[in-house]
Amino acid sequence: MIDGVRLKVCGLTTLVDAEYADRAGADCLGFILYPKSPRYVSLRQFCDMAPRLPEGRKRVAVMVEPEASALADVLAAGFDRVQIHFRLEVGAEQVAAWSTQVGRERLWFAPKLPPEVDVPGWILSAADTILMDTFHRGGFGGSGQVGDWSKFQRHQAAHPQHTWVLAGGLNPANIGEAICSAGARFVDANSGIETAPGIKDHAKLRAFILAIHRAREAALKAT
Ligand SMILES: O=C(O)c1ccccc1N[C@@H]1O[C@H](COP(=O)(O)O)[C@@H](O)[C@H]1O
């Protein structure tokens, strides 16, 4: 927790970066188990790293429209949270099945929402945590594009019983504004703190965290 803001560092592929994220104060360490991602880690690679990963940080598996068997393997590997990206077309039945399998309290839903579409009730009722990522037609996440922060703010205000995670193109230059204008209290850093996909830039991560401190200090002074 950084001055009241929780941070997930996502797209980790190495122990060195996971340890750095831990020391910097990340609450969650994200691993992308999606073969088409340039940040892909296989379940085998994750399991090899797992015994040496920092303790006490939530380990988040990022998946795209997983089959039940793949999800079972991921749960057996000891992840604390599962972040599922999906198209709305998968429908309420599939969403409910993921919720039953994972459990709504450790499930993060990341629906692929066109700009004009709000998070539907059948998604809200199936998970406690919603990650709002930027819509991009060709993919599921990791676009590096900034989303609609006012949409995030509106959803967070309308559904305070949920935990809302802001994602999409967050970097040291914009995280301060994201926190102030979107009111985000849980943020996800991925491509905005990299030197190359899957390789974290430690200086950018430090700058990201400093920017969170500054934004929160400025907000406190203003009250
Ligand atoms: O990063 C990826 O390659 C990826 C692929 C498929 C699904 C999710 C992915 N990443 C997630 O996307 C968001 C935002 O990333 P960015 O900041 O825009 O790079 C983040 O939650 C990642 O977990």
Coordinates of N, CA and C and ligand atoms in Angstrom, one line a residue:
M1 N 0.9 -1.2 0.0 CA 0.0 0.0 0.0 C 0.9 1.2 0.0
I2 N 0.6 2.1 -0.9 CA 1.4 3.4 -1.0 C 0.5 4.5 -0.7
D3 N 0.6 5.1 0.5 CA -0.2 6.2 0.9 C -1.7 6.0 0.5
G4 N -2.2 4.8 0.9 CA -3.6 4.5 0.7 C -3.9 4.0 -0.7
V5 N -2.9 3.8 -1.6 CA -3.2 3.3 -2.9 C -2.5 1.9 -3.1
R6 N -3.3 1.0 -3.4 CA -2.8 -0.4 -3.7 C -2.3 -0.5 -5.1
L7 N -1.2 -1.3 -5.2 CA -0.5 -1.4 -6.5 C -0.3 -2.8 -6.9
K8 N -0.7 -3.1 -8.1 CA -0.3 -4.4 -8.7 C 0.7 -4.2 -9.8
V9 N 1.8 -4.8 -9.7 CA 2.8 -4.8 -10.8 C 2.6 -6.0 -11.7
C10 N 2.2 -5.8 -12.9 CA 1.8 -7.0 -13.8 C 2.8 -7.2 -14.9
G11 N 2.7 -8.4 -15.5 CA 3.6 -8.8 -16.6 C 5.0 -9.2 -16.1
L12 N 5.1 -9.7 -14.9 CA 6.4 -10.1 -14.3 C 6.8 -11.4 -15.0
T13 N 8.1 -11.5 -15.3 CA 8.6 -12.8 -16.0 C 9.8 -13.3 -15.2
T14 N 10.4 -12.5 -14.3 CA 11.6 -12.9 -13.6 C 11.5 -12.7 -12.1
L15 N 12.3 -13.4 -11.4 CA 12.3 -13.3 -9.9 C 12.9 -11.9 -9.6
V16 N 13.9 -11.5 -10.3 CA 14.6 -10.2 -10.0 C 13.5 -9.1 -10.0
D17 N 12.7 -9.1 -11.0 CA 11.6 -8.0 -11.1 C 10.6 -8.2 -10.0
A18 N 10.2 -9.5 -9.7 CA 9.2 -9.7 -8.7 C 9.8 -9.2 -7.3
E19 N 11.1 -9.5 -7.0 CA 11.6 -9.0 -5.8 C 11.7 -7.5 -5.7
Y20 N 12.0 -6.9 -6.9 CA 12.1 -5.4 -6.9 C 10.7 -4.8 -6.6
A21 N 9.7 -5.4 -7.3 CA 8.3 -4.9 -7.1 C 7.9 -5.0 -5.6
D22 N 8.3 -6.2 -5.0 CA 8.0 -6.4 -3.6 C 8.7 -5.3 -2.7
R23 N 10.0 -5.1 -2.9 CA 10.7 -4.1 -2.1 C 10.1 -2.7 -2.3
A24 N 9.6 -2.4 -3.5 CA 9.1 -1.1 -3.8 C 7.7 -0.9 -3.2
G25 N 7.1 -2.0 -2.8 CA 5.8 -1.8 -2.1 C 4.6 -2.3 -2.8
A26 N 4.8 -3.1 -3.9 CA 3.6 -3.6 -4.6 C 2.8 -4.5 -3.7
D27 N 1.5 -4.5 -3.8 CA 0.7 -5.4 -3.0 C 0.4 -6.7 -3.8
C28 N 0.4 -6.6 -5.1 CA 0.1 -7.8 -5.9 C 1.2 -7.9 -7.0
L29 N 1.5 -9.2 -7.3 CA 2.4 -9.5 -8.4 C 1.7 -10.2 -9.4
G30 N 1.6 -9.7 -10.7 CA 0.8 -10.3 -11.7 C 1.7 -11.1 -12.7
F31 N 1.2 -12.2 -13.1 CA 1.8 -13.1 -14.1 C 0.8 -13.4 -15.2
I32 N 1.3 -13.2 -16.4 CA 0.3 -13.3 -17.6 C 0.5 -14.7 -18.2
L33 N -0.6 -15.5 -18.0 CA -0.6 -16.9 -18.4 C -1.4 -17.0 -19.7
Y34 N -1.1 -16.1 -20.6 CA -1.8 -16.1 -21.9 C -0.8 -16.2 -23.0
P35 N -0.8 -17.3 -23.7 CA 0.3 -17.6 -24.6 C 0.5 -16.5 -25.7
K36 N -0.5 -15.8 -26.1 CA -0.3 -14.8 -27.1 C 0.3 -13.5 -26.6
S37 N 0.5 -13.4 -25.3 CA 1.0 -12.1 -24.7 C 2.6 -12.2 -24.9
P38 N 3.2 -11.0 -25.1 CA 4.6 -10.9 -25.1 C 5.2 -11.0 -23.7
R39 N 4.3 -11.0 -22.7 CA 4.7 -11.2 -21.3 C 4.4 -12.5 -20.8
Y40 N 4.1 -13.5 -21.7 CA 3.7 -14.8 -21.3 C 4.7 -15.5 -20.4
V41 N 4.2 -16.1 -19.3 CA 4.9 -17.1 -18.5 C 4.0 -18.3 -18.5
S42 N 4.7 -19.5 -18.7 CA 3.9 -20.7 -18.6 C 3.7 -21.1 -17.2
L43 N 2.7 -22.0 -17.0 CA 2.5 -22.4 -15.6 C 3.7 -23.1 -15.0
R44 N 4.4 -23.8 -15.8 CA 5.7 -24.5 -15.4 C 6.7 -23.4 -14.9
Q45 N 6.9 -22.3 -15.7 CA 7.8 -21.3 -15.3 C 7.4 -20.7 -14.0
F46 N 6.1 -20.4 -13.9 CA 5.6 -19.8 -12.6 C 5.9 -20.8 -11.5
C47 N 5.6 -22.0 -11.6 CA 5.8 -23.0 -10.5 C 7.3 -23.1 -10.2
D48 N 8.2 -23.0 -11.2 CA 9.6 -23.0 -10.8 C 10.0 -21.8 -10.0
M49 N 9.4 -20.6 -10.3 CA 9.7 -19.4 -9.6 C 9.1 -19.4 -8.2
A50 N 7.9 -20.0 -8.1 CA 7.0 -19.8 -6.9 C 7.7 -19.9 -5.5
P51 N 8.5 -21.0 -5.3 CA 9.1 -21.1 -4.0 C 10.0 -19.9 -3.6
R52 N 10.5 -19.2 -4.6 CA 11.4 -18.1 -4.3 C 10.8 -16.7 -4.5
L53 N 9.5 -16.7 -4.7 CA 8.8 -15.4 -4.9 C 8.6 -14.8 -3.5
P54 N 8.6 -13.5 -3.4 CA 8.4 -12.8 -2.1 C 7.1 -13.3 -1.4
E55 N 7.2 -13.5 -0.1 CA 6.0 -13.9 0.6 C 5.2 -12.7 0.9
G56 N 3.9 -12.9 1.2 CA 3.1 -11.8 1.7 C 2.5 -10.9 0.6
R57 N 2.9 -11.1 -0.6 CA 2.3 -10.4 -1.7 C 1.3 -11.3 -2.5
K58 N 0.2 -10.7 -2.9 CA -0.8 -11.5 -3.6 C -0.3 -11.9 -5.0
R59 N -0.4 -13.1 -5.3 CA 0.0 -13.6 -6.7 C -1.2 -13.7 -7.6
V60 N -1.1 -12.9 -8.6 CA -2.3 -12.8 -9.5 C -2.0 -13.5 -10.8
A61 N -2.9 -14.5 -11.2 CA -2.8 -15.1 -12.5 C -3.7 -14.3 -13.5
V62 N -3.1 -13.9 -14.6 CA -3.9 -13.2 -15.6 C -4.1 -14.1 -16.7
M63 N -5.4 -14.3 -17.0 CA -5.8 -15.3 -18.0 C -6.9 -14.7 -19.0
V64 N -7.0 -15.3 -20.1 CA -8.0 -14.8 -21.1 C -8.9 -16.0 -21.4
E65 N -10.2 -15.8 -21.1 CA -11.2 -16.8 -21.4 C -10.8 -18.2 -21.2
P66 N -10.4 -18.5 -19.9 CA -9.8 -19.9 -19.7 C -10.8 -21.0 -19.8
E67 N -10.3 -22.1 -20.2 CA -11.1 -23.4 -20.0 C -11.1 -23.8 -18.6
A68 N -12.1 -24.5 -18.2 CA -12.2 -25.0 -16.7 C -10.9 -25.8 -16.3
S69 N -10.4 -26.6 -17.2 CA -9.2 -27.4 -16.8 C -8.0 -26.5 -16.6
A70 N -7.8 -25.5 -17.5 CA -6.6 -24.6 -17.3 C -6.8 -23.8 -16.0
L71 N -8.0 -23.4 -15.7 CA -8.3 -22.7 -14.5 C -8.0 -23.5 -13.3
A72 N -8.4 -24.8 -13.3 CA -8.1 -25.7 -12.2 C -6.6 -25.9 -12.0
D73 N -5.8 -25.9 -13.1 CA -4.4 -26.1 -12.9 C -3.8 -24.8 -12.3
V74 N -4.3 -23.7 -12.7 CA -3.8 -22.4 -12.1 C -4.1 -22.3 -10.6
L75 N -5.4 -22.7 -10.3 CA -5.8 -22.6 -8.8 C -4.9 -23.6 -8.0
A76 N -4.6 -24.7 -8.6 CA -3.8 -25.7 -7.9 C -2.3 -25.2 -7.7
A77 N -1.9 -24.3 -8.6 CA -0.5 -23.8 -8.5 C -0.3 -22.8 -7.4
G78 N -1.4 -22.4 -6.7 CA -1.3 -21.5 -5.5 C -1.5 -20.1 -5.8
F79 N -2.1 -19.7 -6.9 CA -2.3 -18.2 -7.0 C -3.3 -17.7 -6.0
D80 N -3.2 -16.5 -5.6 CA -4.1 -15.9 -4.6 C -5.3 -15.3 -5.3
R81 N -5.1 -14.8 -6.5 CA -6.2 -14.1 -7.3 C -6.1 -14.6 -8.7
V82 N -7.3 -14.5 -9.4 CA -7.3 -14.8 -10.8 C -8.0 -13.7 -11.5
Q83 N -7.3 -13.1 -12.5 CA -7.8 -11.9 -13.3 C -8.2 -12.5 -14.6
I84 N -9.4 -12.4 -15.0 CA -9.9 -13.0 -16.2 C -10.3 -11.9 -17.2
H85 N -9.7 -11.9 -18.3 CA -10.1 -11.0 -19.4 C -11.0 -11.7 -20.3
F86 N -12.1 -11.1 -20.8 CA -13.0 -11.8 -21.6 C -13.9 -10.8 -22.4
R87 N -14.4 -11.4 -23.5 CA -15.4 -10.6 -24.4 C -16.8 -10.8 -23.7
L88 N -17.6 -9.8 -23.9 CA -19.0 -9.9 -23.3 C -19.8 -11.0 -24.0
E89 N -19.4 -11.4 -25.2 CA -20.1 -12.4 -25.9 C -20.0 -13.8 -25.2
V90 N -19.1 -14.0 -24.3 CA -19.0 -15.3 -23.6 C -20.3 -15.5 -22.8
G91 N -20.9 -14.5 -22.4 CA -22.2 -14.6 -21.7 C -22.2 -14.9 -20.2
A92 N -23.4 -14.7 -19.7 CA -23.6 -14.8 -18.2 C -23.3 -16.2 -17.7
E93 N -23.6 -17.2 -18.4 CA -23.5 -18.6 -17.9 C -22.0 -18.9 -17.7
Q94 N -21.1 -18.5 -18.7 CA -19.7 -18.7 -18.6 C -19.1 -17.9 -17.4
V95 N -19.6 -16.7 -17.3 CA -19.1 -15.8 -16.2 C -19.5 -16.4 -14.8
A96 N -20.7 -16.9 -14.7 CA -21.1 -17.6 -13.5 C -20.3 -18.8 -13.2
A97 N -19.9 -19.5 -14.2 CA -19.1 -20.8 -14.1 C -17.7 -20.4 -13.5
W98 N -17.1 -19.4 -14.1 CA -15.8 -18.9 -13.6 C -15.9 -18.5 -12.1
S99 N -17.0 -17.8 -11.8 CA -17.2 -17.4 -10.4 C -17.3 -18.5 -9.5
T100 N -18.1 -19.5 -9.9 CA -18.2 -20.7 -9.0 C -16.9 -21.4 -8.8
Q101 N -16.1 -21.5 -9.9 CA -14.9 -22.3 -9.8 C -13.8 -21.6 -9.0
V102 N -13.7 -20.3 -9.2 CA -12.6 -19.5 -8.5 C -13.1 -19.0 -7.1
G103 N -14.4 -18.6 -7.0 CA -14.9 -17.9 -5.8 C -14.8 -16.4 -6.0
R104 N -15.9 -15.8 -5.8 CA -16.0 -14.4 -6.2 C -15.0 -13.5 -5.5
E105 N -14.6 -13.9 -4.2 CA -13.7 -13.0 -3.5 C -12.3 -13.0 -4.0
R106 N -11.9 -14.1 -4.7 CA -10.5 -14.0 -5.3 C -10.5 -13.9 -6.8
L107 N -11.7 -13.6 -7.3 CA -11.8 -13.4 -8.8 C -11.8 -11.9 -9.2
W108 N -11.0 -11.6 -10.1 CA -11.0 -10.2 -10.7 C -11.5 -10.4 -12.1
F109 N -12.6 -9.7 -12.5 CA -13.1 -9.7 -13.8 C -12.6 -8.5 -14.6
A110 N -12.1 -8.7 -15.8 CA -11.6 -7.6 -16.7 C -12.4 -7.7 -18.0
P111 N -13.6 -7.3 -18.0 CA -14.4 -7.5 -19.3 C -13.9 -6.5 -20.3
K112 N -14.0 -7.0 -21.6 CA -13.6 -6.2 -22.7 C -14.8 -5.3 -23.1
L113 N -14.8 -4.1 -22.5 CA -16.0 -3.2 -22.7 C -15.8 -2.1 -23.7
P114 N -16.6 -2.1 -24.8 CA -16.6 -1.0 -25.7 C -16.8 0.3 -24.9
P115 N -16.3 1.4 -25.4 CA -16.3 2.7 -24.7 C -17.7 3.1 -24.2
E116 N -18.8 2.8 -25.0 CA -20.1 3.2 -24.6 C -20.8 2.2 -23.7
V117 N -20.2 1.1 -23.4 CA -20.9 0.1 -22.6 C -20.4 0.1 -21.1
D118 N -21.4 0.1 -20.2 CA -21.0 0.0 -18.8 C -20.9 -1.5 -18.4
V119 N -20.3 -1.7 -17.2 CA -20.2 -3.1 -16.7 C -21.6 -3.6 -16.3
P120 N -22.0 -4.7 -17.0 CA -23.4 -5.2 -16.8 C -23.5 -5.9 -15.4
G121 N -24.8 -5.9 -15.0 CA -25.1 -6.5 -13.6 C -24.6 -7.9 -13.5
W122 N -24.7 -8.7 -14.6 CA -24.4 -10.1 -14.5 C -22.9 -10.3 -14.3
I123 N -22.1 -9.3 -14.6 CA -20.7 -9.4 -14.3 C -20.4 -8.9 -12.8
L124 N -21.1 -7.8 -12.5 CA -20.9 -7.3 -11.1 C -21.4 -8.3 -10.1
S125 N -22.4 -9.1 -10.4 CA -22.9 -10.0 -9.4 C -22.0 -11.2 -9.2
A126 N -21.0 -11.4 -10.1 CA -20.2 -12.6 -10.1 C -18.8 -12.5 -9.5
A127 N -18.4 -11.2 -9.2 CA -17.0 -11.0 -8.7 C -17.0 -9.8 -7.8
D128 N -16.1 -9.8 -6.8 CA -16.0 -8.7 -5.9 C -15.1 -7.6 -6.5
T129 N -14.2 -8.0 -7.4 CA -13.2 -7.0 -7.9 C -13.4 -6.9 -9.4
I130 N -13.4 -5.7 -9.9 CA -13.5 -5.4 -11.4 C -12.3 -4.6 -11.8
L131 N -11.5 -5.1 -12.7 CA -10.4 -4.3 -13.3 C -10.9 -3.7 -14.6
M132 N -10.8 -2.4 -14.6 CA -11.2 -1.6 -15.9 C -9.9 -1.3 -16.7
D133 N -9.8 -2.0 -17.8 CA -8.7 -1.8 -18.7 C -9.2 -1.1 -19.9
T134 N -8.3 -0.6 -20.7 CA -8.7 0.1 -21.9 C -9.1 -0.8 -23.0
F135 N -10.2 -0.5 -23.6 CA -10.7 -1.3 -24.8 C -9.8 -1.1 -26.0
H136 N -9.4 -2.3 -26.5 CA -8.8 -2.2 -27.8 C -9.2 -3.4 -28.6
R137 N -9.7 -3.1 -29.8 CA -10.4 -4.0 -30.6 C -9.7 -5.3 -30.8
G138 N -8.4 -5.2 -31.1 CA -7.6 -6.3 -31.5 C -7.1 -7.2 -30.4
G139 N -7.2 -6.8 -29.2 CA -6.6 -7.6 -28.1 C -7.3 -7.6 -26.8
F140 N -6.7 -8.1 -25.8 CA -7.4 -8.2 -24.5 C -6.8 -7.3 -23.4
G141 N -5.5 -6.9 -23.5 CA -4.9 -6.1 -22.5 C -3.4 -5.8 -22.8
G142 N -2.8 -5.0 -22.0 CA -1.4 -4.7 -22.3 C -1.2 -3.8 -23.5
S143 N -2.2 -3.0 -23.8 CA -2.1 -2.2 -25.0 C -1.2 -0.9 -24.7
G144 N -1.1 -0.6 -23.5 CA -0.4 0.7 -23.2 C -1.2 1.9 -23.4
Q145 N -2.5 1.7 -23.8 CA -3.4 2.9 -24.0 C -4.1 3.3 -22.8
V146 N -4.3 4.6 -22.6 CA -5.0 5.1 -21.5 C -6.5 5.0 -21.7
G147 N -7.3 4.6 -20.7 CA -8.7 4.5 -20.9 C -9.5 5.7 -20.5
D148 N -10.8 5.5 -20.2 CA -11.7 6.6 -19.9 C -11.8 6.7 -18.3
W149 N -11.0 7.6 -17.7 CA -11.0 7.6 -16.3 C -12.3 8.1 -15.7
S150 N -13.1 8.9 -16.4 CA -14.3 9.4 -15.8 C -15.3 8.2 -15.8
K151 N -15.2 7.3 -16.7 CA -16.0 6.0 -16.7 C -15.6 5.2 -15.4
F152 N -14.4 5.1 -15.2 CA -13.9 4.4 -14.0 C -14.5 5.0 -12.7
Q153 N -14.3 6.3 -12.7 CA -14.8 7.1 -11.5 C -16.3 6.9 -11.2
R154 N -17.0 6.9 -12.4 CA -18.5 6.7 -12.3 C -18.9 5.3 -11.7
H155 N -18.2 4.3 -12.3 CA -18.5 3.0 -11.8 C -18.1 2.8 -10.3
Q156 N -17.0 3.3 -10.0 CA -16.5 3.1 -8.6 C -17.5 3.8 -7.6
A157 N -18.0 5.0 -8.0 CA -18.9 5.7 -7.2 C -20.3 5.0 -7.1
A158 N -20.7 4.4 -8.2 CA -22.0 3.7 -8.3 C -22.0 2.4 -7.6
H159 N -20.8 1.7 -7.5 CA -20.8 0.4 -6.9 C -19.7 0.3 -5.9
P160 N -19.8 1.0 -4.7 CA -18.8 1.1 -3.8 C -18.5 -0.2 -3.0
Q161 N -19.4 -1.2 -3.2 CA -19.2 -2.5 -2.5 C -18.2 -3.3 -3.3
H162 N -17.9 -2.9 -4.5 CA -16.8 -3.6 -5.3 C -15.5 -3.0 -5.1
T163 N -14.4 -3.7 -5.3 CA -13.1 -3.2 -5.4 C -12.8 -2.9 -6.9
W164 N -12.4 -1.7 -7.2 CA -12.2 -1.2 -8.6 C -10.7 -1.0 -8.8
V165 N -10.2 -1.7 -9.8 CA -8.7 -1.6 -10.2 C -8.6 -0.8 -11.5
L166 N -7.9 0.2 -11.5 CA -7.7 1.0 -12.7 C -6.4 0.5 -13.5
A167 N -6.6 0.1 -14.7 CA -5.5 -0.4 -15.6 C -5.6 0.3 -16.9
G168 N -4.5 0.2 -17.6 CA -4.4 0.7 -19.0 C -3.5 1.9 -19.2
G169 N -2.3 1.6 -19.7 CA -1.4 2.7 -20.1 C -0.9 3.5 -18.9
L170 N -1.0 3.0 -17.7 CA -0.5 3.8 -16.6 C 1.0 3.9 -16.5
N171 N 1.6 5.0 -16.3 CA 3.0 5.2 -16.3 C 3.4 6.3 -15.4
P172 N 4.7 6.5 -15.1 CA 5.1 7.6 -14.2 C 4.6 9.0 -14.5
A173 N 4.4 9.2 -15.8 CA 3.9 10.6 -16.1 C 2.5 10.8 -15.9
N174 N 1.7 9.7 -15.9 CA 0.2 10.0 -15.8 C -0.4 9.4 -14.6
I175 N 0.3 8.7 -13.8 CA -0.3 8.0 -12.6 C -0.9 9.0 -11.6
G176 N -0.2 10.1 -11.4 CA -0.6 11.1 -10.5 C -2.0 11.7 -10.9
E177 N -2.1 12.0 -12.1 CA -3.4 12.5 -12.6 C -4.5 11.4 -12.6
A178 N -4.1 10.2 -12.9 CA -5.1 9.1 -12.8 C -5.6 9.0 -11.4
I179 N -4.8 9.1 -10.4 CA -5.3 8.9 -9.1 C -6.2 10.1 -8.7
C180 N -5.8 11.3 -9.1 CA -6.6 12.5 -8.7 C -7.9 12.5 -9.5
S181 N -7.8 12.4 -10.8 CA -9.0 12.6 -11.6 C -9.9 11.4 -11.6
A182 N -9.4 10.1 -11.5 CA -10.2 9.0 -11.5 C -10.6 8.6 -10.1
G183 N -9.9 9.1 -9.1 CA -10.2 8.6 -7.8 C -9.8 7.2 -7.5
A184 N -8.8 6.7 -8.3 CA -8.4 5.3 -8.1 C -7.6 5.1 -6.9
R185 N -7.9 4.0 -6.2 CA -7.2 3.6 -5.0 C -6.6 2.2 -5.1
F186 N -6.6 1.7 -6.4 CA -6.0 0.4 -6.7 C -5.6 0.5 -8.1
V187 N -4.3 0.5 -8.4 CA -3.9 0.7 -9.8 C -3.0 -0.5 -10.2
D188 N -2.9 -0.6 -11.6 CA -2.2 -1.7 -12.2 C -1.1 -1.1 -13.1
A189 N 0.1 -1.5 -12.9 CA 1.2 -1.0 -13.8 C 1.8 -2.2 -14.6
N190 N 1.9 -2.0 -15.9 CA 2.3 -3.1 -16.7 C 3.3 -2.5 -17.8
S191 N 2.8 -2.2 -19.0 CA 3.8 -1.8 -20.0 C 4.4 -0.4 -19.7
G192 N 3.7 0.4 -18.9 CA 4.2 1.7 -18.6 C 5.5 1.8 -17.7
I193 N 5.9 0.6 -17.2 CA 7.1 0.6 -16.4 C 8.1 -0.5 -16.9
E194 N 8.2 -0.6 -18.2 CA 9.0 -1.6 -18.9 C 10.1 -1.0 -19.7
T195 N 11.2 -1.8 -19.9 CA 12.1 -1.4 -21.0 C 11.8 -2.2 -22.2
A196 N 11.2 -3.4 -22.1 CA 10.7 -4.2 -23.2 C 9.6 -5.1 -22.6
P197 N 8.7 -5.6 -23.4 CA 7.6 -6.4 -22.8 C 8.1 -7.5 -21.9
G198 N 7.6 -7.5 -20.7 CA 8.0 -8.5 -19.7 C 9.3 -8.2 -18.9
I199 N 10.0 -7.1 -19.2 CA 11.2 -6.7 -18.5 C 10.9 -5.3 -17.8
K200 N 10.9 -5.4 -16.5 CA 10.5 -4.1 -15.8 C 11.7 -3.2 -15.7
D201 N 11.4 -1.9 -15.8 CA 12.4 -0.8 -15.7 C 12.3 -0.3 -14.2
H202 N 13.3 -0.7 -13.4 CA 13.3 -0.4 -12.0 C 13.2 1.1 -11.7
A203 N 13.9 1.9 -12.6 CA 13.8 3.4 -12.4 C 12.4 3.9 -12.7
K204 N 11.7 3.3 -13.7 CA 10.4 3.7 -14.0 C 9.4 3.3 -12.8
L205 N 9.7 2.2 -12.3 CA 8.8 1.7 -11.1 C 9.0 2.7 -9.9
R206 N 10.3 3.1 -9.7 CA 10.5 4.0 -8.6 C 9.8 5.3 -8.9
A207 N 9.9 5.8 -10.1 CA 9.3 7.1 -10.5 C 7.7 7.0 -10.4
F208 N 7.2 5.8 -10.7 CA 5.8 5.6 -10.6 C 5.3 5.7 -9.2
I209 N 6.1 5.1 -8.3 CA 5.7 5.1 -6.9 C 5.9 6.5 -6.3
L210 N 6.9 7.2 -6.7 CA 7.1 8.6 -6.2 C 5.9 9.5 -6.7
A211 N 5.5 9.2 -7.9 CA 4.3 10.0 -8.4 C 3.1 9.7 -7.6
I212 N 2.9 8.5 -7.2 CA 1.7 8.2 -6.3 C 1.8 9.0 -5.0
H213 N 3.0 8.9 -4.4 CA 3.2 9.7 -3.1 C 2.9 11.1 -3.3
R214 N 3.4 11.7 -4.4 CA 3.2 13.2 -4.6 C 1.7 13.5 -4.8
A215 N 1.1 12.6 -5.6 CA -0.4 12.9 -5.8 C -1.2 12.8 -4.5
R216 N -0.8 11.8 -3.7 CA -1.6 11.7 -2.4 C -1.2 12.8 -1.5
E217 N 0.0 13.2 -1.4 CA 0.4 14.3 -0.6 C -0.3 15.6 -1.0
A218 N -0.4 15.8 -2.3 CA -1.1 17.0 -2.8 C -2.5 17.0 -2.4
A219 N -3.1 15.8 -2.5 CA -4.6 15.6 -2.2 C -4.8 15.9 -0.8
L220 N -3.9 15.4 0.1 CA -4.1 15.6 1.6 C -4.0 17.1 1.9
K221 N -3.0 17.7 1.3 CA -2.8 19.2 1.6 C -4.0 20.0 1.2
A222 N -4.6 19.5 0.1 CA -5.8 20.3 -0.5 C -7.0 20.2 0.4
T223 N -7.0 19.1 1.3 CA -8.3 18.9 2.1 C -8.2 19.7 3.4
Ligands
LIG1 O1 0.0 -7.4 -20.9 C1 -0.5 -8.2 -21.7 O2 0.2 -8.7 -22.6 C2 -1.9 -8.8 -21.5 C3 -2.4 -9.7 -22.4 C4 -3.7 -10.2 -22.2 C5 -4.5 -9.8 -21.2 C6 -4.0 -8.9 -20.3 C7 -2.7 -8.3 -20.4 N1 -2.2 -7.4 -19.6 C8 -3.1 -6.6 -18.7 O3 -3.5 -5.4 -19.3 C9 -3.7 -4.4 -18.3 C10 -3.2 -3.1 -18.8 O4 -1.9 -3.2 -19.3 P1 -1.1 -1.9 -19.8 O5 -0.8 -1.1 -18.6 O6 -2.0 -1.1 -20.8 O7 0.1 -2.4 -20.5 C11 -3.0 -4.9 -17.1 O8 -4.0 -5.2 -16.1 C12 -2.3 -6.2 -17.4 O9 -2.5 -7.1 -16.4

